[in-house]
XYZ file of C-alpha atoms in Angstrom:
696
model
C -57.359 -25.398 48.298
C -53.991 -26.135 49.900
C -52.336 -23.597 47.623
C -54.872 -20.967 48.542
C -54.362 -21.581 52.226
C -50.610 -21.148 51.874
C -51.111 -17.972 49.890
C -53.539 -16.680 52.482
C -51.087 -17.408 55.268
C -48.637 -15.037 53.636
C -51.183 -12.236 53.522
C -52.629 -12.510 57.065
C -51.201 -11.776 60.458
C -51.098 -14.322 63.324
C -54.261 -12.995 64.936
C -56.288 -13.203 61.799
C -55.347 -16.804 61.135
C -57.906 -17.994 63.697
C -60.860 -16.087 62.221
C -63.253 -17.340 59.622
C -63.125 -16.264 56.044
C -66.599 -14.773 56.279
C -65.422 -12.240 58.829
C -63.092 -10.755 56.253
C -65.592 -10.481 53.413
C -67.167 -7.027 53.028
C -70.947 -6.904 53.093
C -72.312 -5.497 49.873
C -75.660 -3.764 49.730
C -77.355 -2.835 46.492
C -76.786 0.767 45.643
C -74.370 1.233 48.551
C -71.456 3.499 47.713
C -67.911 2.850 48.761
C -66.507 4.867 51.627
C -64.673 7.998 50.543
C -61.489 6.815 52.280
C -61.252 3.636 50.264
C -57.807 2.868 48.732
C -56.603 0.111 46.420
C -55.207 -2.968 48.051
C -51.454 -2.642 48.591
C -48.872 -5.407 48.455
C -47.883 -6.254 52.022
C -44.366 -5.112 52.963
C -43.002 -8.629 53.514
C -43.758 -9.672 49.935
C -42.228 -6.481 48.474
C -39.015 -7.015 50.363
C -38.717 -10.551 49.041
C -39.163 -9.365 45.450
C -36.675 -6.524 45.821
C -34.141 -8.858 47.399
C -34.499 -11.367 44.582
C -33.978 -8.687 41.900
C -30.965 -7.326 43.775
C -29.327 -10.764 43.971
C -29.869 -11.350 40.232
C -28.379 -7.938 39.387
C -25.283 -8.691 41.453
C -24.792 -12.047 39.748
C -25.113 -10.491 36.263
C -22.657 -7.725 37.173
C -20.090 -10.184 38.524
C -20.437 -12.413 35.448
C -19.994 -9.567 32.938
C -17.000 -8.018 34.657
C -15.259 -11.296 35.419
C -15.616 -13.225 32.175
C -13.161 -16.120 32.272
C -10.239 -16.112 29.837
C -10.932 -18.758 27.238
C -8.586 -19.511 24.385
C -6.822 -16.965 22.160
C -9.806 -14.620 22.012
C -8.899 -13.184 25.405
C -6.703 -10.716 23.547
C -9.725 -9.140 21.922
C -11.254 -7.958 25.197
C -11.442 -4.186 25.487
C -8.846 -2.594 27.778
C -9.968 -0.970 31.033
C -9.699 2.796 31.277
C -9.842 4.290 34.812
C -10.999 7.924 35.001
C -8.171 10.325 34.078
C -6.645 12.635 36.643
C -8.557 15.516 35.122
C -11.657 15.606 32.909
C -11.058 15.536 29.157
C -11.124 18.933 27.493
C -14.446 20.009 26.094
C -14.010 20.415 22.398
C -16.309 20.772 19.390
C -16.450 18.272 16.567
C -13.167 19.672 15.264
C -10.779 20.094 18.233
C -8.208 22.895 18.173
C -5.037 21.582 16.521
C -2.846 23.067 19.206
C -4.471 20.936 21.885
C -4.013 17.651 20.083
C -1.391 17.724 17.387
C 1.508 19.366 19.258
C 3.518 18.560 22.384
C 2.236 20.413 25.441
C 3.777 23.589 26.775
C 7.171 23.002 28.494
C 6.203 25.156 31.505
C 3.182 22.981 32.177
C 5.296 19.881 31.732
C 7.885 21.079 34.284
C 5.172 21.815 36.841
C 3.672 18.364 36.471
C 7.084 16.724 36.562
C 7.577 18.072 40.075
C 4.344 16.399 41.172
C 4.919 13.096 39.409
C 8.282 11.409 39.759
C 9.091 8.718 37.196
C 9.393 5.194 38.473
C 12.883 3.751 37.926
C 13.293 0.041 38.460
C 15.890 -2.505 37.658
C 15.279 -4.905 34.791
C 15.409 -7.792 37.263
C 12.361 -6.395 39.073
C 10.071 -6.770 36.051
C 7.833 -9.356 37.670
C 4.450 -7.619 37.724
C 1.809 -9.493 35.714
C -1.433 -7.976 36.957
C -4.463 -6.745 35.007
C -3.738 -4.376 32.125
C -5.089 -0.846 32.480
C -4.407 2.044 30.106
C -4.435 5.138 32.267
C -4.099 7.858 29.647
C -4.792 6.518 26.167
C -8.520 7.280 26.213
C -8.069 11.059 26.338
C -6.044 11.303 23.124
C -8.210 8.793 21.260
C -11.362 10.708 22.144
C -9.819 13.814 20.630
C -9.336 12.450 17.085
C -12.969 12.214 16.054
C -12.385 14.675 13.227
C -9.998 12.193 11.536
C -12.934 9.858 10.769
C -11.212 6.989 12.492
C -14.500 5.108 12.777
C -14.418 4.571 9.007
C -12.352 1.716 7.626
C -10.881 3.894 4.845
C -9.505 7.187 6.111
C -6.303 9.237 6.182
C -4.782 7.936 9.415
C -1.191 6.654 9.538
C 0.319 5.367 12.783
C 3.987 5.370 13.825
C 4.449 2.912 16.701
C 7.521 2.160 18.794
C 8.525 0.543 22.076
C 12.284 1.070 22.323
C 13.697 4.567 22.771
C 16.153 4.054 19.921
C 13.326 3.109 17.574
C 11.285 6.076 18.744
C 14.231 8.352 17.933
C 14.307 6.881 14.426
C 10.583 7.267 13.785
C 9.885 10.681 15.322
C 11.679 12.786 12.645
C 10.023 10.824 9.844
C 6.609 11.164 11.480
C 7.056 14.929 11.768
C 8.196 15.134 8.147
C 5.162 13.190 6.969
C 2.903 15.394 9.060
C 4.329 18.512 7.384
C 3.218 17.163 3.985
C -0.432 17.450 5.157
C -1.478 14.451 3.060
C -2.398 12.222 6.004
C -3.338 12.396 9.665
C -0.093 11.217 11.257
C -0.160 9.627 14.728
C 2.613 8.506 17.064
C 2.216 6.035 19.941
C 4.821 4.805 22.423
C 3.881 1.309 23.583
C 6.957 0.164 25.451
C 7.956 -0.460 29.046
C 10.363 2.446 29.436
C 9.704 4.938 32.229
C 10.880 7.980 30.242
C 8.323 10.766 29.984
C 7.243 12.156 26.629
C 8.590 15.630 27.311
C 12.082 14.235 27.790
C 11.705 12.135 24.638
C 10.695 15.216 22.630
C 13.610 17.236 23.965
C 16.138 14.525 23.120
C 14.893 14.286 19.528
C 14.367 18.008 18.971
C 10.583 17.785 18.637
C 8.646 21.017 19.191
C 5.224 22.449 18.351
C 6.049 22.608 14.655
C 5.638 18.818 14.511
C 2.143 18.296 13.073
C 1.517 14.888 14.616
C -1.172 13.464 16.894
C 0.790 12.297 19.909
C -1.308 9.809 21.808
C -0.452 11.174 25.202
C -2.154 12.818 28.147
C 0.396 15.437 29.163
C 3.366 13.385 30.437
C 1.603 10.079 29.958
C 1.382 8.017 26.772
C -0.038 4.782 25.334
C 1.889 2.584 27.757
C -0.087 0.503 30.271
C -0.064 0.875 34.032
C 3.067 -0.371 35.841
C 4.891 -0.668 32.526
C 8.263 -0.241 34.185
C 7.917 -3.362 36.365
C 5.852 -5.536 33.996
C 6.922 -8.883 32.656
C 7.557 -9.321 28.949
C 4.404 -11.425 28.660
C 2.330 -8.607 30.163
C 3.968 -6.012 27.899
C 3.361 -8.206 24.856
C -0.314 -8.476 25.727
C -0.402 -4.743 26.422
C 1.000 -4.001 22.959
C -1.641 -6.227 21.397
C -4.491 -4.685 23.381
C -3.219 -1.157 22.941
C -3.040 -1.566 19.163
C -6.447 -3.197 19.175
C -8.000 -0.248 20.961
C -6.148 2.252 18.740
C -7.387 0.364 15.700
C -10.970 0.530 17.001
C -10.894 4.321 17.232
C -8.443 5.116 14.438
C -8.366 2.328 11.824
C -4.867 3.321 10.635
C -4.256 2.565 6.979
C -0.665 1.614 7.796
C 1.446 1.090 10.906
C 5.059 2.194 10.429
C 7.690 0.728 12.743
C 11.433 0.575 13.033
C 13.271 -2.583 12.005
C 11.750 -5.340 14.098
C 15.229 -6.745 14.683
C 16.081 -3.524 16.522
C 12.787 -3.367 18.436
C 11.854 -4.929 21.769
C 10.946 -8.628 21.335
C 7.626 -8.271 23.167
C 6.663 -5.377 20.863
C 7.498 -7.434 17.788
C 5.361 -10.356 18.955
C 2.412 -8.170 19.940
C 2.544 -6.239 16.666
C 2.627 -9.383 14.528
C -0.364 -10.812 16.383
C -2.283 -7.585 15.883
C -1.424 -7.438 12.168
C -2.573 -11.026 11.739
C -5.884 -10.271 13.434
C -6.669 -6.832 12.001
C -5.069 -7.285 8.542
C -3.538 -3.824 8.903
C -0.587 -2.961 6.662
C 2.650 -2.976 8.687
C 5.632 -1.177 7.128
C 8.922 -2.214 8.689
C 11.596 0.366 7.989
C 15.175 -0.838 7.481
C 18.212 0.662 9.099
C 19.135 4.093 7.767
C 15.584 4.423 6.491
C 15.759 8.214 6.537
C 18.331 7.994 3.727
C 17.075 5.148 1.552
C 13.337 5.473 2.205
C 12.950 9.146 2.990
C 10.461 9.374 0.118
C 7.948 7.388 2.159
C 7.028 10.638 3.933
C 5.722 12.003 0.599
C 3.065 9.304 0.219
C -0.498 9.525 1.504
C -2.418 6.950 3.515
C -3.975 5.229 0.481
C -0.587 4.652 -1.148
C 0.886 3.378 2.128
C -2.039 0.973 2.513
C -0.909 -0.765 -0.696
C 2.743 -0.968 0.422
C 2.858 -4.729 1.034
C 0.353 -5.642 -1.680
C 2.400 -4.383 -4.623
C 4.767 -6.911 -6.217
C 7.239 -6.437 -9.054
C 8.726 -9.295 -11.056
C 11.725 -8.936 -13.377
C 11.950 -10.468 -16.857
C 15.208 -10.577 -18.819
C 15.231 -11.626 -22.460
C 18.793 -12.778 -23.083
C 20.032 -12.761 -26.663
C 22.785 -14.868 -28.280
C 26.353 -13.643 -27.805
C 25.381 -11.290 -24.962
C 27.387 -12.884 -22.155
C 29.184 -9.755 -21.015
C 26.028 -7.640 -21.043
C 23.989 -10.202 -19.113
C 26.641 -10.594 -16.415
C 26.911 -6.822 -16.020
C 23.135 -6.502 -15.662
C 22.879 -9.274 -13.062
C 25.689 -7.763 -11.009
C 23.995 -4.373 -11.030
C 20.753 -6.008 -9.896
C 22.589 -7.648 -6.997
C 23.974 -4.286 -5.857
C 20.558 -2.573 -5.775
C 18.458 -1.695 -2.728
C 15.286 -3.778 -2.249
C 14.329 -2.738 1.265
C 11.147 -1.061 0.030
C 9.474 -4.218 -1.211
C 9.369 -7.967 -1.204
C 12.135 -9.778 -3.054
C 11.444 -9.564 -6.798
C 11.391 -12.792 -8.749
C 13.727 -12.865 -11.768
C 13.015 -14.892 -14.887
C 15.799 -15.167 -17.493
C 14.882 -16.394 -20.969
C 18.034 -18.014 -22.322
C 18.685 -18.618 -26.042
C 19.419 -22.040 -27.438
C 23.200 -21.655 -27.443
C 24.787 -20.617 -24.126
C 28.524 -20.038 -23.963
C 30.697 -21.450 -21.175
C 31.167 -18.101 -19.429
C 27.415 -17.589 -19.057
C 26.902 -21.122 -17.740
C 29.669 -20.715 -15.183
C 28.332 -17.378 -13.958
C 24.721 -18.586 -13.647
C 25.839 -21.694 -11.726
C 27.353 -19.511 -9.002
C 24.895 -16.612 -9.163
C 22.869 -16.263 -5.951
C 19.511 -14.518 -5.951
C 18.514 -12.851 -3.756
C 21.976 -11.490 -2.906
C 23.412 -11.948 0.556
C 22.594 -8.410 1.744
C 18.848 -8.920 1.115
C 17.034 -10.676 4.008
C 15.626 -14.031 2.966
C 14.265 -15.889 6.033
C 12.791 -18.728 3.946
C 16.012 -19.316 1.959
C 13.847 -19.578 -1.126
C 15.412 -19.166 -4.558
C 13.733 -16.366 -6.496
C 15.408 -17.067 -9.823
C 13.974 -18.995 -12.783
C 16.010 -19.953 -15.841
C 14.237 -20.955 -19.039
C 16.322 -22.604 -21.752
C 14.486 -22.734 -25.039
C 14.558 -25.435 -27.731
C 15.230 -23.402 -30.839
C 13.420 -23.793 -34.128
C 14.878 -23.095 -37.540
C 12.952 -19.856 -37.937
C 11.276 -17.653 -35.379
C 8.688 -15.268 -36.758
C 7.728 -11.963 -35.202
C 4.415 -13.423 -34.021
C 6.101 -16.404 -32.390
C 8.683 -14.355 -30.520
C 6.009 -11.900 -29.388
C 3.806 -14.710 -28.115
C 6.724 -16.359 -26.327
C 7.635 -13.082 -24.664
C 4.099 -12.443 -23.368
C 3.780 -16.032 -22.149
C 6.807 -15.587 -19.878
C 4.765 -13.772 -17.232
C 1.191 -13.648 -16.004
C 0.119 -11.519 -13.023
C -1.756 -13.441 -10.351
C -3.481 -10.187 -9.339
C -3.369 -7.732 -12.258
C -4.190 -4.764 -10.013
C -1.210 -5.458 -7.761
C 1.323 -7.547 -9.732
C 3.582 -5.757 -12.217
C 6.443 -6.749 -14.492
C 9.778 -5.017 -15.139
C 11.260 -5.870 -18.544
C 15.044 -5.464 -18.818
C 17.258 -5.833 -21.840
C 20.593 -7.600 -21.236
C 22.318 -4.441 -22.500
C 20.945 -2.435 -19.575
C 22.713 -1.535 -16.340
C 20.701 -0.302 -13.357
C 21.635 1.928 -10.425
C 21.242 0.969 -6.738
C 18.132 3.138 -6.256
C 16.216 2.028 -9.354
C 13.832 -0.261 -7.456
C 12.941 2.397 -4.875
C 12.243 4.812 -7.727
C 9.798 2.390 -9.334
C 8.070 1.691 -6.021
C 7.736 5.393 -5.248
C 6.243 6.317 -8.627
C 4.055 3.249 -8.704
C 2.490 3.988 -5.301
C 1.984 7.678 -6.083
C 0.636 7.403 -9.644
C -1.297 4.167 -9.225
C -2.538 3.791 -5.629
C -2.658 7.242 -4.014
C -5.939 9.016 -3.272
C -5.259 11.571 -6.003
C -4.442 8.867 -8.535
C -7.644 6.999 -7.791
C -9.731 10.173 -7.883
C -8.356 11.289 -11.269
C -8.016 7.719 -12.666
C -4.383 8.264 -13.633
C -3.786 4.550 -14.074
C -6.452 4.445 -16.773
C -4.041 6.061 -19.264
C -0.689 5.001 -17.782
C 0.840 2.046 -19.632
C 4.113 1.794 -17.747
C 7.150 3.506 -16.207
C 10.522 3.652 -17.950
C 13.914 3.869 -16.248
C 15.823 5.290 -19.210
C 15.428 8.372 -21.336
C 15.672 7.419 -25.033
C 17.831 9.507 -27.363
C 16.376 8.471 -30.736
C 12.846 7.874 -32.038
C 11.405 4.407 -32.502
C 12.197 4.311 -36.225
C 15.873 4.793 -35.374
C 16.266 7.664 -37.795
C 15.754 10.874 -35.829
C 17.176 12.122 -32.522
C 14.566 12.446 -29.824
C 14.232 15.686 -27.891
C 12.058 15.199 -24.800
C 9.423 17.866 -24.214
C 10.365 20.348 -21.511
C 8.312 20.768 -18.377
C 6.248 23.884 -17.729
C 5.495 24.761 -14.120
C 1.714 24.672 -13.523
C 1.838 28.030 -11.704
C 4.093 29.738 -14.270
C 1.385 31.721 -16.041
C 3.667 34.543 -17.172
C 6.479 32.238 -18.291
C 9.094 33.716 -15.973
C 10.250 30.413 -14.519
C 10.977 28.832 -17.875
C 10.715 25.251 -18.994
C 12.943 22.590 -17.455
C 13.916 18.968 -18.094
C 11.533 17.003 -15.883
C 9.720 13.674 -16.233
C 7.414 13.516 -19.238
C 4.851 11.253 -20.901
C 5.560 9.601 -24.246
C 3.204 7.390 -26.202
C 6.087 5.241 -27.437
C 7.059 2.163 -25.394
C 10.572 1.034 -24.495
C 12.101 -2.433 -24.455
C 15.298 -1.724 -22.494
C 14.072 -0.936 -18.965
C 10.332 -0.480 -18.541
C 7.762 -1.458 -15.927
C 4.370 -2.587 -17.272
C 1.319 -2.254 -15.050
C -0.275 -5.642 -14.401
C -3.678 -4.872 -15.915
C -2.051 -3.329 -19.012
C 0.079 -6.453 -19.436
C -2.996 -8.688 -19.497
C -4.614 -6.306 -21.962
C -1.539 -6.450 -24.219
C -1.608 -10.242 -24.010
C -5.281 -10.303 -25.042
C -4.664 -7.726 -27.771
C -1.861 -9.761 -29.363
C -3.840 -12.995 -29.123
C -6.956 -11.545 -30.747
C -4.930 -9.747 -33.437
C -3.304 -13.026 -34.476
C -6.687 -14.762 -34.611
C -8.200 -11.938 -36.653
C -5.302 -11.993 -39.149
C -5.802 -15.724 -39.708
C -9.391 -15.076 -40.805
C -8.485 -12.262 -43.208
C -7.467 -12.825 -46.810
C -5.416 -9.653 -46.896
C -3.638 -8.305 -43.826
C -4.623 -4.632 -43.322
C -1.902 -2.034 -43.608
C -2.563 -0.820 -40.092
C -1.019 -4.033 -38.723
C 1.306 -5.066 -41.542
C 3.186 -1.788 -41.787
C 6.226 -1.758 -39.520
C 6.990 1.619 -37.961
C 9.587 0.491 -35.383
C 13.203 -0.198 -36.241
C 14.409 -3.789 -36.269
C 16.918 -2.942 -33.568
C 13.964 -3.368 -31.167
C 12.190 -6.696 -30.482
C 9.027 -7.497 -32.409
C 6.657 -7.372 -29.444
C 7.282 -3.640 -29.171
C 5.240 -3.123 -32.348
C 2.148 -4.594 -30.655
C 2.704 -2.482 -27.556
C 2.847 0.694 -29.642
C -0.281 -0.303 -31.535
C -2.216 -0.821 -28.304
C -0.948 2.497 -26.944
C -2.196 4.277 -30.070
C -5.597 2.583 -29.878
C -6.176 3.370 -26.206
C -4.266 6.636 -25.888
C -1.865 5.121 -23.345
C 1.429 6.768 -22.404
C 4.653 5.753 -20.679
C 6.228 7.844 -17.959
C 9.888 8.681 -18.670
C 12.374 10.303 -16.262
C 14.118 13.597 -16.864
C 17.686 13.661 -18.131
C 19.393 14.057 -14.746
C 17.173 11.484 -13.051
C 17.569 9.006 -15.908
C 21.339 9.143 -15.566
C 20.978 7.999 -11.943
C 18.605 5.097 -12.704
C 19.765 3.099 -15.736
C 21.813 3.212 -18.893
C 21.756 1.130 -22.073
C 25.140 0.053 -23.480
C 25.427 -0.291 -27.237
C 29.004 -1.549 -27.580
C 27.912 -5.191 -27.227
C 24.581 -4.814 -29.031
C 23.170 -7.874 -30.790
C 20.164 -7.857 -33.072
C 16.926 -9.497 -31.841
C 16.666 -13.180 -32.641
C 13.564 -12.874 -34.801
C 15.497 -10.697 -37.246
C 18.680 -12.785 -37.248
C 17.450 -14.981 -40.114
C 16.558 -11.935 -42.169
C 20.130 -10.768 -41.729
C 21.242 -13.492 -44.144
C 19.092 -11.957 -46.885
C 19.774 -8.324 -46.035
C 23.238 -8.251 -44.589
C 23.790 -4.649 -45.533
C 20.594 -3.386 -43.867
C 21.101 -5.356 -40.669
C 24.750 -4.296 -40.445
C 23.715 -0.644 -40.798
C 21.289 -1.093 -37.885
C 24.004 -2.726 -35.781
C 26.531 -0.005 -36.501
C 24.016 2.783 -35.904
C 23.021 1.294 -32.577
C 26.587 0.825 -31.391
C 27.540 4.335 -32.478
C 24.530 5.983 -30.841
C 25.357 8.223 -27.853
C 24.602 6.784 -24.461
C 24.149 8.317 -21.048
C 26.797 7.559 -18.451
C 25.284 5.884 -15.392
C 25.906 7.982 -12.301
C 26.249 5.636 -9.326
C 26.388 7.430 -5.988
C 25.856 5.507 -2.794
C 25.791 8.704 -0.706
C 22.983 10.413 -2.651
C 19.486 9.451 -1.575
C 16.644 9.034 -4.033
C 14.733 11.921 -2.488
C 17.623 14.331 -3.096
C 18.160 13.167 -6.669
C 14.579 13.910 -7.730
C 13.478 17.391 -8.857
C 11.078 19.572 -6.886
C 12.593 18.402 -3.565
C 11.280 14.892 -4.184
C 7.639 15.913 -4.625
C 6.156 14.273 -7.707
C 4.244 16.498 -10.067
C 0.636 15.532 -10.856
C 0.517 13.277 -13.876
C -1.771 15.718 -15.686
C 0.834 18.509 -15.302
C 3.552 16.641 -17.236
C 4.347 17.343 -20.871
C 3.195 14.801 -23.464
C 4.818 13.624 -26.708
C 3.119 11.669 -29.485
C 4.648 8.395 -30.576
C 6.530 10.071 -33.456
C 8.304 12.347 -30.960
C 6.542 15.705 -31.325
C 5.069 17.429 -28.273
C 1.268 17.537 -28.262
C -1.531 18.425 -25.913
C -3.016 15.582 -23.872
C -6.395 16.255 -25.505
C -4.815 15.700 -28.916
C -3.627 12.269 -27.755
C -7.231 11.362 -26.915
C -8.485 12.601 -30.306
C -5.778 10.716 -32.221
C -6.555 7.578 -30.215
C -10.261 7.809 -31.095
C -9.523 8.048 -34.823
C -7.018 5.178 -34.696
C -9.432 3.022 -32.698
C -12.225 3.461 -35.275
C -9.858 2.534 -38.083
C -8.547 -0.509 -36.227
C -12.034 -1.775 -35.379
C -13.156 -1.438 -38.983
C -10.133 -3.018 -40.708
C -8.905 -5.577 -38.174
C -11.694 -6.060 -35.657
C -14.483 -6.450 -38.241
C -16.735 -3.878 -36.553
C -19.093 -1.626 -38.485
C -18.779 2.040 -37.667
C -22.518 2.742 -38.174
C -23.710 -0.190 -36.078
C -23.130 -1.415 -32.543
C -24.019 -4.961 -33.478
C -21.423 -7.471 -32.338
C -19.415 -4.917 -30.344
C -18.549 -5.905 -26.792
C -18.263 -3.662 -23.733
C -14.904 -2.460 -22.464
C -13.300 -4.418 -19.618
C -10.173 -3.582 -17.671
C -7.310 -5.824 -18.752
C -9.076 -6.976 -21.928
C -9.147 -5.932 -25.600
C -12.397 -7.702 -26.470
C -14.211 -4.454 -27.313
C -11.834 -3.880 -30.251
C -12.775 -7.108 -32.037
C -16.164 -8.083 -33.382
C -14.845 -11.047 -35.407
C -13.071 -12.881 -32.557
C -15.109 -14.537 -29.776
């Protein structure tokens, strides 16, 4: 009753408090109708005001809490930046905005008019003390205009050039414009520094005009820099770089961020970029000094290939032979003089023979790898020497197994191996050439769409002059331009595909290396279970001047229809050369030389007398200028193809020959029945299990 009385006191006025309850009860008479002016009972005004006030107070508290979340721990960097309304409303555009409004610098007349209204703020470096809240005044407009680039998707065609210092911006702008002209990616440029220079002035200094097909993240004279950038502390600019990249990543998801050398960039930019890369896992490509000369070919790659830039690794394996001291020293010196700015430091493994002369020991004791001109912050040694305990006789199977055991890719899709003979000498640009071709033919969007890597076994640095049997001169097939229907252009010496492998200077793809390893292992097991070794594996078709493992590589290439990519004559002369004056026969055939001295001596003399290409070493010539077709790589399907014997064939003939050879190999070596699928295993990448029905 007490509760009811309190409730009633809220509903009644002071005069009514003294009346009885009965006076307020309406008298009801049976059948009596309600008065026509009757209305539902309304909530008294005092109670409504209390409710409205309570809701209003709660709303204010929620608003203050959301917009003033306290900074807790490192996650404060992930808060979204604040964007005040722009000075003018964003342009109304359809789903695909006009390219002229987004991808080009604005009109100079408009820029001059706005420059008169907005004077740049010039402050002394000592006045950089502002550390207030970070607000991006102009970045939202340009980011809202790139919806047609599908930036909301994780995989897209966006590539971002980012800079803070004006010198770095001058380095990146020409490369960004060049990449934009290729029309393979959506190229973006963002200035994230604390300089007060306006974009129009920056474009004029670097000769940038409307022909530059790049998304400049700028609102007229403004850019991706935060408010009060000119007077901000380094800590505020560092946080602004992090937040700016975070917001750009949210709307753009760039496949790669390309920057100038971080040693030449502003320290706050370097710190903010590294923190962003660690959080977002975005590929960051740091260009070295003089990148336009040594890495100009990077502008030819698309976003998918650039995404794999830091994931690709290349190891180097050198199989030293006895009495090859001079050749080995020459090779190692040429490796030290090469350019490795396009990739991580390659690891070198040298397989030494049992007997090492004093000159080789002395040179290896003082040999430093990586060389002094290659940055090595960890001071780690990337050189492994393996000194073998020799046996009285090394068979072809044993040497092949030992060779394949020298390397195993941790990630077959990303780790690759370069095999070099000690008689080889490489040019300074050889590593950039391999990286360029590997990214284009293995990781680009076109390569993935057409599955080029499915039939690519490796990439050679040299152009061979004789066939694998060592008897006939090899004439590489000439290239026919895809658009030369009438034959007016003529055929030229360009890169080509050859089914035959090389042992002098060849890069094996990681998954093909594991497949070769499995193929050799299963072949040896199958031969042990057979009473008579089939002719298809016992017949030797490769000259003994080559190592024994090359026979297995050729056999796998014939079974699968794989090919190796060889350079054209002019390009090959600028990549590597094989010297024959100090040639020594492979170790597995050295014992046979005692029984067939005449045959082995003929091989040695023929190899030493064979013509060799003279290595053209030019430090002034960039890789891009030394390649045909202005550095643009032809599609892999447009290249000419040669069968393993050396004759030019159609690519479809290679597939047909591979099918016939595979059926024969399965029947004679693999123990598979042609008319039955029983015991046959499915195909797996990096495995040869489907070729053998008699090996588990």
